[in-house]
mmCIF file of C-alpha atoms and ligand atoms in Angstrom:
data_model
loop_
_atom_site.group_PDB
_atom_site.id
_atom_site.type_symbol
_atom_site.label_atom_id
_atom_site.label_comp_id
_atom_site.label_asym_id
_atom_site.label_seq_id
_atom_site.Cartn_x
_atom_site.Cartn_y
_atom_site.Cartn_z
ATOM 1 C CA MET A 1 261.905 209.236 8.225
ATOM 2 C CA ASP A 2 258.854 207.094 9.638
ATOM 3 C CA ARG A 3 254.752 207.358 9.980
ATOM 4 C CA LYS A 4 255.572 210.064 13.275
ATOM 5 C CA TYR A 5 257.867 211.797 11.645
ATOM 6 C CA TRP A 6 255.545 213.071 9.128
ATOM 7 C CA GLU A 7 252.905 212.788 10.959
ATOM 8 C CA ASP A 8 254.692 215.749 12.656
ATOM 9 C CA VAL A 9 255.352 217.409 9.458
ATOM 10 C CA ALA A 10 252.100 217.597 8.162
ATOM 11 C CA LEU A 11 251.090 219.897 10.702
ATOM 12 C CA VAL A 12 253.875 222.631 9.520
ATOM 13 C CA HIS A 13 254.020 221.183 5.960
ATOM 14 C CA ASP A 14 254.080 224.742 4.462
ATOM 15 C CA GLU A 15 257.447 225.595 5.890
ATOM 16 C CA LYS A 16 259.300 222.369 5.887
ATOM 17 C CA ILE A 17 258.620 221.114 2.597
ATOM 18 C CA PHE A 18 259.858 222.059 -0.246
ATOM 19 C CA ASP A 19 257.214 223.200 -2.718
ATOM 20 C CA VAL A 20 258.068 221.038 -5.946
ATOM 21 C CA PHE A 21 255.085 221.692 -7.659
ATOM 22 C CA SER A 22 255.283 225.335 -7.552
ATOM 23 C CA ASN A 23 259.125 225.872 -8.132
ATOM 24 C CA ASP A 24 259.374 223.532 -11.653
ATOM 25 C CA ALA A 25 259.267 226.823 -13.571
ATOM 26 C CA GLU A 26 260.021 224.846 -16.417
ATOM 27 C CA GLN A 27 257.389 222.147 -15.535
ATOM 28 C CA VAL A 28 259.210 219.032 -16.542
ATOM 29 C CA ILE A 29 257.335 217.242 -14.372
ATOM 30 C CA HIS A 30 253.689 218.551 -15.387
ATOM 31 C CA LYS A 31 254.965 218.178 -19.215
ATOM 32 C CA ASN A 32 256.057 214.160 -18.224
ATOM 33 C CA ILE A 33 252.710 212.526 -16.342
ATOM 34 C CA ILE A 34 250.498 214.925 -19.445
ATOM 35 C CA LYS A 35 252.358 213.392 -22.122
ATOM 36 C CA TYR A 36 251.732 209.515 -21.003
ATOM 37 C CA SER A 37 247.883 210.305 -19.467
ATOM 38 C CA SER A 38 245.057 209.533 -21.371
ATOM 39 C CA ARG A 39 241.338 209.836 -19.249
ATOM 40 C CA LYS A 40 241.205 205.829 -20.295
ATOM 41 C CA LYS A 41 244.056 204.974 -17.725
ATOM 42 C CA THR A 42 244.737 205.181 -14.339
ATOM 43 C CA ALA A 43 247.092 207.032 -12.118
ATOM 44 C CA MET A 44 248.841 206.931 -8.656
ATOM 45 C CA ASP A 45 250.302 209.782 -6.731
ATOM 46 C CA LEU A 46 252.641 207.990 -4.129
ATOM 47 C CA GLY A 47 253.413 210.043 -1.281
ATOM 48 C CA CYS A 48 250.275 212.975 -2.645
ATOM 49 C CA ALA A 49 251.047 215.008 0.969
ATOM 50 C CA ILE A 50 248.871 217.666 1.338
ATOM 51 C CA GLY A 51 248.134 216.549 -3.261
ATOM 52 C CA ASN A 52 249.298 219.284 -4.905
ATOM 53 C CA TRP A 53 249.646 217.101 -7.787
ATOM 54 C CA LEU A 54 245.612 215.762 -8.067
ATOM 55 C CA PRO A 55 244.024 218.557 -9.692
ATOM 56 C CA MET A 56 245.887 217.712 -12.626
ATOM 57 C CA LEU A 57 245.667 214.029 -11.846
ATOM 58 C CA SER A 58 242.626 213.847 -11.740
ATOM 59 C CA ALA A 59 241.753 215.935 -14.972
ATOM 60 C CA HIS A 60 243.264 213.701 -16.987
ATOM 61 C CA PHE A 61 242.931 210.436 -15.676
ATOM 62 C CA LYS A 62 239.699 208.108 -15.641
ATOM 63 C CA LYS A 63 240.765 207.316 -11.732
ATOM 64 C CA VAL A 64 243.680 208.485 -9.266
ATOM 65 C CA TYR A 65 245.297 206.435 -6.193
ATOM 66 C CA ALA A 66 246.460 208.863 -3.491
ATOM 67 C CA VAL A 67 248.623 207.487 -1.163
ATOM 68 C CA ASP A 68 250.472 208.136 2.076
ATOM 69 C CA ILE A 69 251.780 207.196 5.176
ATOM 70 C CA SER A 70 250.549 210.000 7.390
ATOM 71 C CA LYS A 71 246.725 210.300 8.154
ATOM 72 C CA HIS A 72 247.079 214.589 8.413
ATOM 73 C CA TYR A 73 247.971 214.593 4.594
ATOM 74 C CA ILE A 74 245.794 212.224 3.643
ATOM 75 C CA ASP A 75 242.496 214.704 5.833
ATOM 76 C CA LEU A 76 244.410 217.660 4.192
ATOM 77 C CA ALA A 77 244.791 216.154 0.568
ATOM 78 C CA LYS A 78 241.145 215.555 1.206
ATOM 79 C CA LYS A 79 239.742 218.635 2.194
ATOM 80 C CA LYS A 80 241.679 220.921 -0.147
ATOM 81 C CA ASN A 81 240.492 218.470 -2.909
ATOM 82 C CA LYS A 82 237.219 217.730 -2.107
ATOM 83 C CA GLN A 83 235.294 218.826 -5.129
ATOM 84 C CA LEU A 84 237.712 216.238 -7.085
ATOM 85 C CA PRO A 85 235.338 212.729 -8.368
ATOM 86 C CA ASN A 86 237.513 210.281 -9.322
ATOM 87 C CA ILE A 87 240.403 210.516 -6.158
ATOM 88 C CA GLU A 88 240.774 207.659 -3.833
ATOM 89 C CA TYR A 89 242.586 207.800 -0.744
ATOM 90 C CA ILE A 90 244.596 204.950 1.093
ATOM 91 C CA HIS A 91 246.627 205.560 3.967
ATOM 92 C CA VAL A 92 249.467 203.174 4.726
ATOM 93 C CA ASP A 93 253.152 203.014 4.569
ATOM 94 C CA LEU A 94 255.062 202.254 1.602
ATOM 95 C CA ALA A 95 257.558 200.241 3.426
ATOM 96 C CA LYS A 96 255.012 197.760 4.526
ATOM 97 C CA ALA A 97 252.313 198.028 1.944
ATOM 98 C CA SER A 98 252.940 195.203 -0.419
ATOM 99 C CA LYS A 99 249.425 193.951 0.444
ATOM 100 C CA ALA A 100 247.659 196.998 1.424
ATOM 101 C CA ILE A 101 247.902 199.062 -2.388
ATOM 102 C CA THR A 102 246.105 195.932 -3.894
ATOM 103 C CA THR A 103 245.982 197.315 -7.573
ATOM 104 C CA THR A 104 247.859 198.842 -10.159
ATOM 105 C CA ALA A 105 247.999 201.930 -11.903
ATOM 106 C CA ASP A 106 249.053 202.972 -15.577
ATOM 107 C CA VAL A 107 250.993 205.905 -14.484
ATOM 108 C CA VAL A 108 252.534 205.996 -11.178
ATOM 109 C CA VAL A 109 254.076 209.808 -10.346
ATOM 110 C CA CYS A 110 256.365 209.322 -6.932
ATOM 111 C CA ILE A 111 257.592 212.947 -6.536
ATOM 112 C CA ASN A 112 260.156 213.260 -3.831
ATOM 113 C CA THR A 113 258.828 210.126 -0.958
ATOM 114 C CA LEU A 114 261.665 207.986 -1.152
ATOM 115 C CA LEU A 115 263.558 209.732 1.035
ATOM 116 C CA THR A 116 264.158 208.412 4.084
ATOM 117 C CA PRO A 117 267.893 207.292 4.856
ATOM 118 C CA ASN A 118 267.294 203.927 6.559
ATOM 119 C CA ALA A 119 268.101 201.924 3.516
ATOM 120 C CA GLN A 120 265.829 199.074 4.761
ATOM 121 C CA SER A 121 263.167 200.775 4.586
ATOM 122 C CA ARG A 122 263.586 202.758 1.537
ATOM 123 C CA ASN A 123 263.876 199.688 -0.048
ATOM 124 C CA ALA A 124 261.101 198.212 0.823
ATOM 125 C CA ALA A 125 258.947 201.379 0.174
ATOM 126 C CA TYR A 126 260.865 201.287 -3.662
ATOM 127 C CA GLU A 127 259.847 197.817 -4.317
ATOM 128 C CA THR A 128 255.756 198.844 -3.610
ATOM 129 C CA VAL A 129 256.324 201.843 -5.419
ATOM 130 C CA ILE A 130 257.861 199.724 -8.905
ATOM 131 C CA LYS A 131 255.121 196.849 -8.058
ATOM 132 C CA ALA A 132 252.027 199.369 -8.269
ATOM 133 C CA VAL A 133 253.597 200.047 -12.363
ATOM 134 C CA ALA A 134 251.331 198.237 -14.070
ATOM 135 C CA LYS A 135 252.350 195.995 -17.453
ATOM 136 C CA LYS A 136 254.122 198.756 -20.018
ATOM 137 C CA GLY A 137 252.675 201.282 -18.191
ATOM 138 C CA TYR A 138 255.611 204.439 -16.522
ATOM 139 C CA LEU A 139 256.870 205.161 -13.838
ATOM 140 C CA VAL A 140 257.177 209.167 -13.419
ATOM 141 C CA LEU A 141 259.880 209.321 -10.381
ATOM 142 C CA VAL A 142 261.270 212.637 -8.995
ATOM 143 C CA VAL A 143 264.207 212.603 -6.273
ATOM 144 C CA PRO A 144 267.381 214.685 -4.765
ATOM 145 C CA ALA A 145 270.020 214.809 -6.978
ATOM 146 C CA LEU A 146 273.194 214.167 -5.529
ATOM 147 C CA GLU A 147 275.274 215.485 -8.367
ATOM 148 C CA SER A 148 273.610 218.740 -7.410
ATOM 149 C CA ALA A 149 274.096 218.076 -3.484
ATOM 150 C CA LEU A 150 277.934 217.847 -3.869
ATOM 151 C CA TYR A 151 277.809 220.994 -6.974
ATOM 152 C CA SER A 152 276.203 223.407 -4.267
ATOM 153 C CA GLU A 153 278.981 222.743 -2.087
ATOM 154 C CA PHE A 154 281.786 223.654 -4.639
ATOM 155 C CA ILE A 155 279.612 227.026 -5.354
ATOM 156 C CA LEU A 156 279.214 227.220 -1.587
ATOM 157 C CA ASP A 157 283.485 227.287 -1.189
ATOM 158 C CA LEU A 158 283.662 229.333 -4.296
ATOM 159 C CA TRP A 159 281.140 231.910 -2.411
ATOM 160 C CA ASP A 160 283.602 231.423 0.509
ATOM 161 C CA ALA A 161 286.703 232.258 -1.621
ATOM 162 C CA LYS A 162 285.329 235.386 -3.248
ATOM 163 C CA ASP A 163 284.215 237.153 0.653
ATOM 164 C CA LYS A 164 287.510 236.276 1.439
ATOM 165 C CA ALA A 165 289.176 237.866 -1.529
ATOM 166 C CA ALA A 166 286.563 241.499 -0.976
ATOM 167 C CA GLY A 167 287.955 241.295 2.523
ATOM 168 C CA LYS A 168 284.822 239.799 3.803
ATOM 169 C CA LYS A 169 283.789 237.281 6.087
ATOM 170 C CA ALA A 170 284.000 233.770 4.488
ATOM 171 C CA ASP A 171 281.212 231.899 6.817
ATOM 172 C CA LYS A 172 278.920 229.551 4.472
ATOM 173 C CA VAL A 173 277.830 226.733 6.680
ATOM 174 C CA ALA A 174 279.285 223.871 4.329
ATOM 175 C CA LYS A 175 276.270 221.156 3.627
ATOM 176 C CA GLU A 176 276.521 218.103 6.328
ATOM 177 C CA GLY A 177 276.197 214.274 5.332
ATOM 178 C CA ASN A 178 277.659 211.303 3.442
ATOM 179 C CA PRO A 179 277.991 211.324 -0.144
ATOM 180 C CA PHE A 180 279.310 207.611 -0.454
ATOM 181 C CA ASP A 181 275.556 206.670 0.542
ATOM 182 C CA GLY A 182 273.639 209.677 -0.578
ATOM 183 C CA THR A 183 272.708 210.533 2.822
ATOM 184 C CA MET A 184 272.968 214.661 2.694
ATOM 185 C CA HIS A 185 270.817 216.803 5.129
ATOM 186 C CA LEU A 186 268.338 219.293 3.706
ATOM 187 C CA ASP A 187 267.691 221.705 6.722
ATOM 188 C CA GLY A 188 268.571 219.647 9.530
ATOM 189 C CA THR A 189 267.162 216.437 8.179
ATOM 190 C CA PRO A 190 268.964 213.310 6.936
ATOM 191 C CA THR A 191 267.961 212.483 3.608
ATOM 192 C CA LYS A 192 268.654 210.508 0.888
ATOM 193 C CA HIS A 193 269.908 211.631 -2.468
ATOM 194 C CA TYR A 194 270.392 209.850 -5.716
ATOM 195 C CA LEU A 195 273.310 209.418 -8.634
ATOM 196 C CA LYS A 196 271.043 208.973 -11.868
ATOM 197 C CA GLU A 197 273.184 206.156 -12.801
ATOM 198 C CA GLU A 198 272.069 204.771 -9.503
ATOM 199 C CA LEU A 199 268.536 205.432 -10.367
ATOM 200 C CA HIS A 200 269.248 203.586 -14.177
ATOM 201 C CA PHE A 201 270.805 200.674 -12.247
ATOM 202 C CA MET A 202 267.831 200.310 -9.629
ATOM 203 C CA LEU A 203 265.233 200.257 -12.630
ATOM 204 C CA GLN A 204 266.546 198.405 -15.341
ATOM 205 C CA GLN A 205 267.931 196.005 -12.317
ATOM 206 C CA SER A 206 263.674 195.755 -11.579
ATOM 207 C CA GLY A 207 262.715 195.135 -15.471
ATOM 208 C CA PHE A 208 262.494 198.791 -16.085
ATOM 209 C CA GLU A 209 262.755 200.599 -20.004
ATOM 210 C CA ILE A 210 264.678 203.867 -18.701
ATOM 211 C CA VAL A 211 262.590 206.992 -21.448
ATOM 212 C CA GLU A 212 263.640 209.919 -19.850
ATOM 213 C CA THR A 213 265.860 211.828 -17.546
ATOM 214 C CA LYS A 214 266.032 215.356 -17.240
ATOM 215 C CA LYS A 215 267.052 217.726 -14.561
ATOM 216 C CA VAL A 216 264.243 219.698 -12.495
ATOM 217 C CA LYS A 217 265.693 223.362 -12.473
ATOM 218 C CA TYR A 218 265.509 225.100 -9.095
ATOM 219 C CA THR A 219 266.394 228.660 -8.866
ATOM 220 C CA TRP A 220 269.492 229.467 -6.222
ATOM 221 C CA LYS A 221 267.131 231.020 -3.904
ATOM 222 C CA THR A 222 265.366 227.279 -3.222
ATOM 223 C CA GLU A 223 269.066 226.461 -2.158
ATOM 224 C CA PHE A 224 270.767 229.486 -0.451
ATOM 225 C CA THR A 225 269.122 232.607 1.563
ATOM 226 C CA ASN A 226 270.265 235.900 -0.483
ATOM 227 C CA PRO A 227 272.214 234.132 -2.985
ATOM 228 C CA PRO A 228 274.841 236.250 -5.032
ATOM 229 C CA ALA A 229 273.691 238.114 -8.255
ATOM 230 C CA TRP A 230 277.063 236.004 -9.807
ATOM 231 C CA LEU A 231 275.441 233.156 -9.297
ATOM 232 C CA LYS A 232 273.591 231.531 -12.604
ATOM 233 C CA ALA A 233 273.084 228.464 -14.151
ATOM 234 C CA PRO A 234 273.990 225.707 -14.192
ATOM 235 C CA PHE A 235 271.060 226.103 -11.208
ATOM 236 C CA PRO A 236 270.716 222.974 -8.465
ATOM 237 C CA TRP A 237 268.180 220.872 -9.750
ATOM 238 C CA ASP A 238 266.081 217.355 -8.836
ATOM 239 C CA TRP A 239 266.180 214.182 -11.405
ATOM 240 C CA LEU A 240 263.274 213.012 -12.589
ATOM 241 C CA VAL A 241 263.441 209.681 -14.551
ATOM 242 C CA VAL A 242 260.379 207.863 -16.351
ATOM 243 C CA ALA A 243 260.813 204.462 -16.490
ATOM 244 C CA LYS A 244 258.560 201.860 -18.302
ATOM 245 C CA ARG A 245 257.424 198.609 -17.295
ATOM 246 C CA LYS A 246 258.480 196.095 -19.425
HETATM 247 C C1 SAM B 1 258.572 215.743 0.847
HETATM 248 S S1 SAM B 1 257.013 215.171 0.667
HETATM 249 C C2 SAM B 1 256.782 215.167 -1.356
HETATM 250 C C3 SAM B 1 255.019 215.038 -1.050
HETATM 251 C C4 SAM B 1 254.717 215.349 -2.663
HETATM 252 N N1 SAM B 1 254.422 214.347 -3.340
HETATM 253 C C5 SAM B 1 255.001 216.726 -3.168
HETATM 254 O O1 SAM B 1 255.519 216.187 -4.546
HETATM 255 O O2 SAM B 1 255.114 217.527 -2.511
HETATM 256 C C6 SAM B 1 256.798 213.822 0.741
HETATM 257 C C7 SAM B 1 255.273 212.889 1.179
HETATM 258 O O3 SAM B 1 255.894 211.115 1.167
HETATM 259 C C8 SAM B 1 255.510 210.487 2.225
HETATM 260 N N2 SAM B 1 255.735 209.555 2.076
HETATM 261 C C9 SAM B 1 257.155 209.555 2.784
HETATM 262 N N3 SAM B 1 257.688 208.351 3.329
HETATM 263 C C10 SAM B 1 256.538 207.329 2.989
HETATM 264 C C11 SAM B 1 255.861 205.881 2.993
HETATM 265 N N4 SAM B 1 256.812 205.602 3.760
HETATM 266 N N5 SAM B 1 254.385 205.428 2.419
HETATM 267 C C12 SAM B 1 253.936 206.934 1.802
HETATM 268 N N6 SAM B 1 253.975 208.058 1.908
HETATM 269 C C13 SAM B 1 255.076 208.215 2.396
HETATM 270 C C14 SAM B 1 255.542 211.486 2.804
HETATM 271 O O4 SAM B 1 254.160 211.464 4.142
HETATM 272 C C15 SAM B 1 254.942 212.992 2.369
HETATM 273 O O5 SAM B 1 253.680 213.430 2.053
#
């Protein structure tokens, strides 16, 4: 998941990238950004892609920095949000950005950006993310939940067993990946997934206080094609953690 990967993905964004903005039916992310917003504060969207969050950030903050590794994404976000007056775009790789991002923000939003299975570059990007948060500022971090990926695997097995018992073909394809380091495949792409405790530990070690931990819940249609009618709650989810820099 280097710059080339994201430049290529940007060209086929709609078919390749899961739309968190539209699928967060309970608006957990929206509500948790609004809670810490102020027209006197600054915000930063790290990994902004096409800029889905920029209109709401622009409306609730004095100034917004929109950051992405991909030039295509920065150009698309600029075009899509050209009417917004208070956005500054920064084209940079967070894993190499310690000097390129020269400012901090009161609220930093980082939604499904720290995904690379490469621990070295993910850790470097994480360091940039936490450094971007001003003292007493907030980080709104959203990441794929490892618990949810494993739970989906349990559901697949159950689904297969039910099909078998009904005399149907049991042919669900198990998820690929390594749960021990959290690298699970999403549509064939190895993607870092996180445990709730792992997130808490990381952020506390980095001098943050955990303020909120919420599930961003999605429907089963986001996980499986044609999910069966018996498949209800609990639903699959991403983790949202709001953490305050001490
Ligand atoms: C899955 S998309 C999520 C987009 C957006 N945050 C959202 O919620 O819709 C991940 C985004 O993070 C960006 N990204 C990934 N790694 C990055 C890095 N090291 N530095 C800057 N941006 C990065 C990608 O280019 C892409 O736009």
